[in-house]
Amino acid sequence: MNSFNHFPWWDYLNQHLFDSERPFIWSFEKFRHVNRVQKLERCWEHSEVRLLERCWQQETDEKNF
């Protein structure tokens, strides 16, 4: 498959032009890299939250015994 088809076009085209915290990335390759890193970070955060919630649930279950 062509990697061009897997490019995150929607994310690229929806970048904010004048955002000082996240400047617009013109380079496709750089954007692809930054986008992948951001997705991994979101997945990592989501995994941490689920793990913490599971631990919290176990603690509360143990207290109820």
PDB file of N, CA and C in Angstrom:
ATOM      1  N   MET A   1       0.832  -1.194   0.000  1.00  0.00           N
ATOM      2  CA  MET A   1       0.000   0.000   0.000  1.00  0.00           C
ATOM      3  C   MET A   1       0.869   1.248   0.000  1.00  0.00           C
ATOM      4  N   ASN A   2       0.337   2.236  -0.541  1.00  0.00           N
ATOM      5  CA  ASN A   2       1.034   3.510  -0.601  1.00  0.00           C
ATOM      6  C   ASN A   2       0.898   4.234   0.738  1.00  0.00           C
ATOM      7  N   SER A   3       2.012   4.724   1.270  1.00  0.00           N
ATOM      8  CA  SER A   3       1.957   5.417   2.559  1.00  0.00           C
ATOM      9  C   SER A   3       1.196   6.731   2.452  1.00  0.00           C
ATOM     10  N   PHE A   4       1.087   7.239   1.235  1.00  0.00           N
ATOM     11  CA  PHE A   4       0.323   8.468   1.001  1.00  0.00           C
ATOM     12  C   PHE A   4      -1.137   8.279   1.414  1.00  0.00           C
ATOM     13  N   ASN A   5      -1.673   7.087   1.222  1.00  0.00           N
ATOM     14  CA  ASN A   5      -3.061   6.797   1.582  1.00  0.00           C
ATOM     15  C   ASN A   5      -3.263   6.754   3.088  1.00  0.00           C
ATOM     16  N   HIS A   6      -2.200   6.487   3.833  1.00  0.00           N
ATOM     17  CA  HIS A   6      -2.297   6.392   5.278  1.00  0.00           C
ATOM     18  C   HIS A   6      -1.923   7.691   5.988  1.00  0.00           C
ATOM     19  N   PHE A   7      -1.687   8.712   5.235  1.00  0.00           N
ATOM     20  CA  PHE A   7      -1.337   9.991   5.838  1.00  0.00           C
ATOM     21  C   PHE A   7      -2.556  10.557   6.567  1.00  0.00           C
ATOM     22  N   PRO A   8      -2.357  11.118   7.771  1.00  0.00           N
ATOM     23  CA  PRO A   8      -3.503  11.661   8.537  1.00  0.00           C
ATOM     24  C   PRO A   8      -3.958  13.020   7.991  1.00  0.00           C
ATOM     25  N   TRP A   9      -4.584  12.955   6.830  1.00  0.00           N
ATOM     26  CA  TRP A   9      -4.974  14.190   6.135  1.00  0.00           C
ATOM     27  C   TRP A   9      -5.892  15.063   6.974  1.00  0.00           C
ATOM     28  N   TRP A  10      -6.856  14.467   7.604  1.00  0.00           N
ATOM     29  CA  TRP A  10      -7.815  15.249   8.374  1.00  0.00           C
ATOM     30  C   TRP A  10      -7.116  16.034   9.479  1.00  0.00           C
ATOM     31  N   ASP A  11      -6.220  15.386  10.197  1.00  0.00           N
ATOM     32  CA  ASP A  11      -5.469  16.052  11.261  1.00  0.00           C
ATOM     33  C   ASP A  11      -4.576  17.147  10.687  1.00  0.00           C
ATOM     34  N   TYR A  12      -3.945  16.853   9.561  1.00  0.00           N
ATOM     35  CA  TYR A  12      -3.057  17.836   8.938  1.00  0.00           C
ATOM     36  C   TYR A  12      -3.836  19.084   8.510  1.00  0.00           C
ATOM     37  N   LEU A  13      -4.958  18.878   7.868  1.00  0.00           N
ATOM     38  CA  LEU A  13      -5.739  20.011   7.353  1.00  0.00           C
ATOM     39  C   LEU A  13      -6.466  20.785   8.448  1.00  0.00           C
ATOM     40  N   ASN A  14      -6.623  20.189   9.606  1.00  0.00           N
ATOM     41  CA  ASN A  14      -7.307  20.862  10.706  1.00  0.00           C
ATOM     42  C   ASN A  14      -6.362  21.497  11.715  1.00  0.00           C
ATOM     43  N   GLN A  15      -5.116  21.659  11.342  1.00  0.00           N
ATOM     44  CA  GLN A  15      -4.185  22.365  12.227  1.00  0.00           C
ATOM     45  C   GLN A  15      -4.592  23.838  12.306  1.00  0.00           C
ATOM     46  N   HIS A  16      -4.328  24.422  13.434  1.00  0.00           N
ATOM     47  CA  HIS A  16      -4.600  25.852  13.594  1.00  0.00           C
ATOM     48  C   HIS A  16      -3.432  26.647  13.022  1.00  0.00           C
ATOM     49  N   LEU A  17      -3.735  27.643  12.234  1.00  0.00           N
ATOM     50  CA  LEU A  17      -2.677  28.406  11.579  1.00  0.00           C
ATOM     51  C   LEU A  17      -1.940  29.338  12.532  1.00  0.00           C
ATOM     52  N   PHE A  18      -2.630  29.923  13.481  1.00  0.00           N
ATOM     53  CA  PHE A  18      -2.008  30.949  14.312  1.00  0.00           C
ATOM     54  C   PHE A  18      -1.971  30.573  15.781  1.00  0.00           C
ATOM     55  N   ASP A  19      -1.776  29.318  16.057  1.00  0.00           N
ATOM     56  CA  ASP A  19      -1.685  28.847  17.435  1.00  0.00           C
ATOM     57  C   ASP A  19      -0.223  28.919  17.875  1.00  0.00           C
ATOM     58  N   SER A  20       0.057  29.751  18.871  1.00  0.00           N
ATOM     59  CA  SER A  20       1.445  29.919  19.313  1.00  0.00           C
ATOM     60  C   SER A  20       1.971  28.698  20.066  1.00  0.00           C
ATOM     61  N   GLU A  21       1.082  27.925  20.680  1.00  0.00           N
ATOM     62  CA  GLU A  21       1.513  26.731  21.417  1.00  0.00           C
ATOM     63  C   GLU A  21       1.806  25.560  20.483  1.00  0.00           C
ATOM     64  N   ARG A  22       1.059  25.468  19.406  1.00  0.00           N
ATOM     65  CA  ARG A  22       1.270  24.396  18.422  1.00  0.00           C
ATOM     66  C   ARG A  22       1.331  25.006  17.029  1.00  0.00           C
ATOM     67  N   PRO A  23       2.513  25.399  16.613  1.00  0.00           N
ATOM     68  CA  PRO A  23       2.615  26.032  15.291  1.00  0.00           C
ATOM     69  C   PRO A  23       2.278  25.063  14.157  1.00  0.00           C
ATOM     70  N   PHE A  24       1.798  25.615  13.088  1.00  0.00           N
ATOM     71  CA  PHE A  24       1.443  24.819  11.911  1.00  0.00           C
ATOM     72  C   PHE A  24       2.691  24.129  11.375  1.00  0.00           C
ATOM     73  N   ILE A  25       2.573  22.849  11.057  1.00  0.00           N
ATOM     74  CA  ILE A  25       3.695  22.081  10.515  1.00  0.00           C
ATOM     75  C   ILE A  25       3.446  21.872   9.033  1.00  0.00           C
ATOM     76  N   TRP A  26       4.295  22.467   8.214  1.00  0.00           N
ATOM     77  CA  TRP A  26       4.112  22.386   6.769  1.00  0.00           C
ATOM     78  C   TRP A  26       4.628  21.082   6.184  1.00  0.00           C
ATOM     79  N   SER A  27       5.703  20.572   6.733  1.00  0.00           N
ATOM     80  CA  SER A  27       6.329  19.360   6.201  1.00  0.00           C
ATOM     81  C   SER A  27       5.457  18.144   6.503  1.00  0.00           C
ATOM     82  N   PHE A  28       5.148  17.385   5.457  1.00  0.00           N
ATOM     83  CA  PHE A  28       4.322  16.190   5.633  1.00  0.00           C
ATOM     84  C   PHE A  28       5.009  15.162   6.522  1.00  0.00           C
ATOM     85  N   GLU A  29       6.296  14.944   6.289  1.00  0.00           N
ATOM     86  CA  GLU A  29       7.022  13.943   7.075  1.00  0.00           C
ATOM     87  C   GLU A  29       7.126  14.345   8.539  1.00  0.00           C
ATOM     88  N   LYS A  30       7.407  15.608   8.778  1.00  0.00           N
ATOM     89  CA  LYS A  30       7.494  16.072  10.164  1.00  0.00           C
ATOM     90  C   LYS A  30       6.125  15.978  10.835  1.00  0.00           C
ATOM     91  N   PHE A  31       5.079  16.362  10.117  1.00  0.00           N
ATOM     92  CA  PHE A  31       3.744  16.270  10.683  1.00  0.00           C
ATOM     93  C   PHE A  31       3.390  14.822  11.001  1.00  0.00           C
ATOM     94  N   ARG A  32       3.716  13.910  10.096  1.00  0.00           N
ATOM     95  CA  ARG A  32       3.416  12.498  10.327  1.00  0.00           C
ATOM     96  C   ARG A  32       4.112  12.015  11.597  1.00  0.00           C
ATOM     97  N   HIS A  33       5.364  12.403  11.767  1.00  0.00           N
ATOM     98  CA  HIS A  33       6.118  12.003  12.956  1.00  0.00           C
ATOM     99  C   HIS A  33       5.492  12.579  14.230  1.00  0.00           C
ATOM    100  N   VAL A  34       5.223  13.865  14.226  1.00  0.00           N
ATOM    101  CA  VAL A  34       4.633  14.528  15.398  1.00  0.00           C
ATOM    102  C   VAL A  34       3.266  13.933  15.705  1.00  0.00           C
ATOM    103  N   ASN A  35       2.488  13.668  14.694  1.00  0.00           N
ATOM    104  CA  ASN A  35       1.160  13.089  14.875  1.00  0.00           C
ATOM    105  C   ASN A  35       1.236  11.710  15.506  1.00  0.00           C
ATOM    106  N   ARG A  36       2.177  10.892  15.056  1.00  0.00           N
ATOM    107  CA  ARG A  36       2.348   9.556  15.642  1.00  0.00           C
ATOM    108  C   ARG A  36       2.744   9.645  17.104  1.00  0.00           C
ATOM    109  N   VAL A  37       3.657  10.546  17.415  1.00  0.00           N
ATOM    110  CA  VAL A  37       4.097  10.720  18.804  1.00  0.00           C
ATOM    111  C   VAL A  37       2.921  11.154  19.670  1.00  0.00           C
ATOM    112  N   GLN A  38       2.125  12.100  19.184  1.00  0.00           N
ATOM    113  CA  GLN A  38       0.963  12.571  19.946  1.00  0.00           C
ATOM    114  C   GLN A  38      -0.038  11.445  20.169  1.00  0.00           C
ATOM    115  N   LYS A  39      -0.269  10.626  19.163  1.00  0.00           N
ATOM    116  CA  LYS A  39      -1.190   9.495  19.327  1.00  0.00           C
ATOM    117  C   LYS A  39      -0.666   8.505  20.355  1.00  0.00           C
ATOM    118  N   LEU A  40       0.624   8.227  20.308  1.00  0.00           N
ATOM    119  CA  LEU A  40       1.210   7.330  21.297  1.00  0.00           C
ATOM    120  C   LEU A  40       1.084   7.896  22.703  1.00  0.00           C
ATOM    121  N   GLU A  41       1.305   9.202  22.843  1.00  0.00           N
ATOM    122  CA  GLU A  41       1.172   9.834  24.159  1.00  0.00           C
ATOM    123  C   GLU A  41      -0.262   9.735  24.667  1.00  0.00           C
ATOM    124  N   ARG A  42      -1.238   9.965  23.788  1.00  0.00           N
ATOM    125  CA  ARG A  42      -2.643   9.849  24.195  1.00  0.00           C
ATOM    126  C   ARG A  42      -2.975   8.420  24.602  1.00  0.00           C
ATOM    127  N   CYS A  43      -2.468   7.460  23.850  1.00  0.00           N
ATOM    128  CA  CYS A  43      -2.704   6.050  24.202  1.00  0.00           C
ATOM    129  C   CYS A  43      -2.064   5.726  25.542  1.00  0.00           C
ATOM    130  N   TRP A  44      -0.869   6.228  25.760  1.00  0.00           N
ATOM    131  CA  TRP A  44      -0.170   5.977  27.019  1.00  0.00           C
ATOM    132  C   TRP A  44      -0.956   6.568  28.186  1.00  0.00           C
ATOM    133  N   GLU A  45      -1.417   7.807  28.031  1.00  0.00           N
ATOM    134  CA  GLU A  45      -2.207   8.449  29.085  1.00  0.00           C
ATOM    135  C   GLU A  45      -3.495   7.671  29.339  1.00  0.00           C
ATOM    136  N   HIS A  46      -4.125   7.236  28.278  1.00  0.00           N
ATOM    137  CA  HIS A  46      -5.368   6.467  28.416  1.00  0.00           C
ATOM    138  C   HIS A  46      -5.099   5.160  29.158  1.00  0.00           C
ATOM    139  N   SER A  47      -3.988   4.508  28.825  1.00  0.00           N
ATOM    140  CA  SER A  47      -3.628   3.257  29.492  1.00  0.00           C
ATOM    141  C   SER A  47      -3.358   3.491  30.970  1.00  0.00           C
ATOM    142  N   GLU A  48      -2.668   4.582  31.286  1.00  0.00           N
ATOM    143  CA  GLU A  48      -2.390   4.894  32.689  1.00  0.00           C
ATOM    144  C   GLU A  48      -3.677   5.125  33.466  1.00  0.00           C
ATOM    145  N   VAL A  49      -4.601   5.850  32.880  1.00  0.00           N
ATOM    146  CA  VAL A  49      -5.870   6.135  33.548  1.00  0.00           C
ATOM    147  C   VAL A  49      -6.625   4.840  33.794  1.00  0.00           C
ATOM    148  N   ARG A  50      -6.685   3.970  32.799  1.00  0.00           N
ATOM    149  CA  ARG A  50      -7.392   2.697  32.969  1.00  0.00           C
ATOM    150  C   ARG A  50      -6.728   1.848  34.044  1.00  0.00           C
ATOM    151  N   LEU A  51      -5.400   1.845  34.060  1.00  0.00           N
ATOM    152  CA  LEU A  51      -4.686   1.084  35.075  1.00  0.00           C
ATOM    153  C   LEU A  51      -4.970   1.641  36.468  1.00  0.00           C
ATOM    154  N   LEU A  52      -4.924   2.941  36.609  1.00  0.00           N
ATOM    155  CA  LEU A  52      -5.194   3.559  37.905  1.00  0.00           C
ATOM    156  C   LEU A  52      -6.635   3.319  38.349  1.00  0.00           C
ATOM    157  N   GLU A  53      -7.563   3.396  37.419  1.00  0.00           N
ATOM    158  CA  GLU A  53      -8.961   3.128  37.766  1.00  0.00           C
ATOM    159  C   GLU A  53      -9.143   1.684  38.222  1.00  0.00           C
ATOM    160  N   ARG A  54      -8.475   0.755  37.544  1.00  0.00           N
ATOM    161  CA  ARG A  54      -8.549  -0.648  37.927  1.00  0.00           C
ATOM    162  C   ARG A  54      -7.975  -0.855  39.327  1.00  0.00           C
ATOM    163  N   CYS A  55      -6.838  -0.215  39.606  1.00  0.00           N
ATOM    164  CA  CYS A  55      -6.223  -0.322  40.935  1.00  0.00           C
ATOM    165  C   CYS A  55      -7.145   0.274  41.997  1.00  0.00           C
ATOM    166  N   TRP A  56      -7.733   1.408  41.682  1.00  0.00           N
ATOM    167  CA  TRP A  56      -8.647   2.056  42.621  1.00  0.00           C
ATOM    168  C   TRP A  56      -9.843   1.155  42.898  1.00  0.00           C
ATOM    169  N   GLN A  57     -10.375   0.549  41.864  1.00  0.00           N
ATOM    170  CA  GLN A  57     -11.520  -0.342  42.017  1.00  0.00           C
ATOM    171  C   GLN A  57     -11.153  -1.538  42.892  1.00  0.00           C
ATOM    172  N   GLN A  58      -9.976  -2.086  42.716  1.00  0.00           N
ATOM    173  CA  GLN A  58      -9.536  -3.219  43.528  1.00  0.00           C
ATOM    174  C   GLN A  58      -9.411  -2.811  44.993  1.00  0.00           C
ATOM    175  N   GLU A  59      -8.879  -1.619  45.225  1.00  0.00           N
ATOM    176  CA  GLU A  59      -8.739  -1.147  46.603  1.00  0.00           C
ATOM    177  C   GLU A  59     -10.106  -0.968  47.254  1.00  0.00           C
ATOM    178  N   THR A  60     -11.035  -0.407  46.543  1.00  0.00           N
ATOM    179  CA  THR A  60     -12.362  -0.189  47.122  1.00  0.00           C
ATOM    180  C   THR A  60     -13.092  -1.511  47.322  1.00  0.00           C
ATOM    181  N   ASP A  61     -12.861  -2.472  46.432  1.00  0.00           N
ATOM    182  CA  ASP A  61     -13.470  -3.803  46.590  1.00  0.00           C
ATOM    183  C   ASP A  61     -12.912  -4.501  47.826  1.00  0.00           C
ATOM    184  N   GLU A  62     -11.627  -4.356  48.067  1.00  0.00           N
ATOM    185  CA  GLU A  62     -10.997  -4.982  49.225  1.00  0.00           C
ATOM    186  C   GLU A  62     -11.505  -4.354  50.521  1.00  0.00           C
ATOM    187  N   LYS A  63     -11.772  -3.074  50.512  1.00  0.00           N
ATOM    188  CA  LYS A  63     -12.260  -2.376  51.704  1.00  0.00           C
ATOM    189  C   LYS A  63     -13.688  -2.812  52.040  1.00  0.00           C
ATOM    190  N   ASN A  64     -14.438  -3.217  51.031  1.00  0.00           N
ATOM    191  CA  ASN A  64     -15.838  -3.609  51.241  1.00  0.00           C
ATOM    192  C   ASN A  64     -15.972  -5.007  51.829  1.00  0.00           C
ATOM    193  N   PHE A  65     -14.889  -5.770  51.868  1.00  0.00           N
ATOM    194  CA  PHE A  65     -14.962  -7.122  52.447  1.00  0.00           C
ATOM    195  C   PHE A  65     -14.980  -7.098  53.934  1.00  0.00           C
TER     196      PHE A  65
END
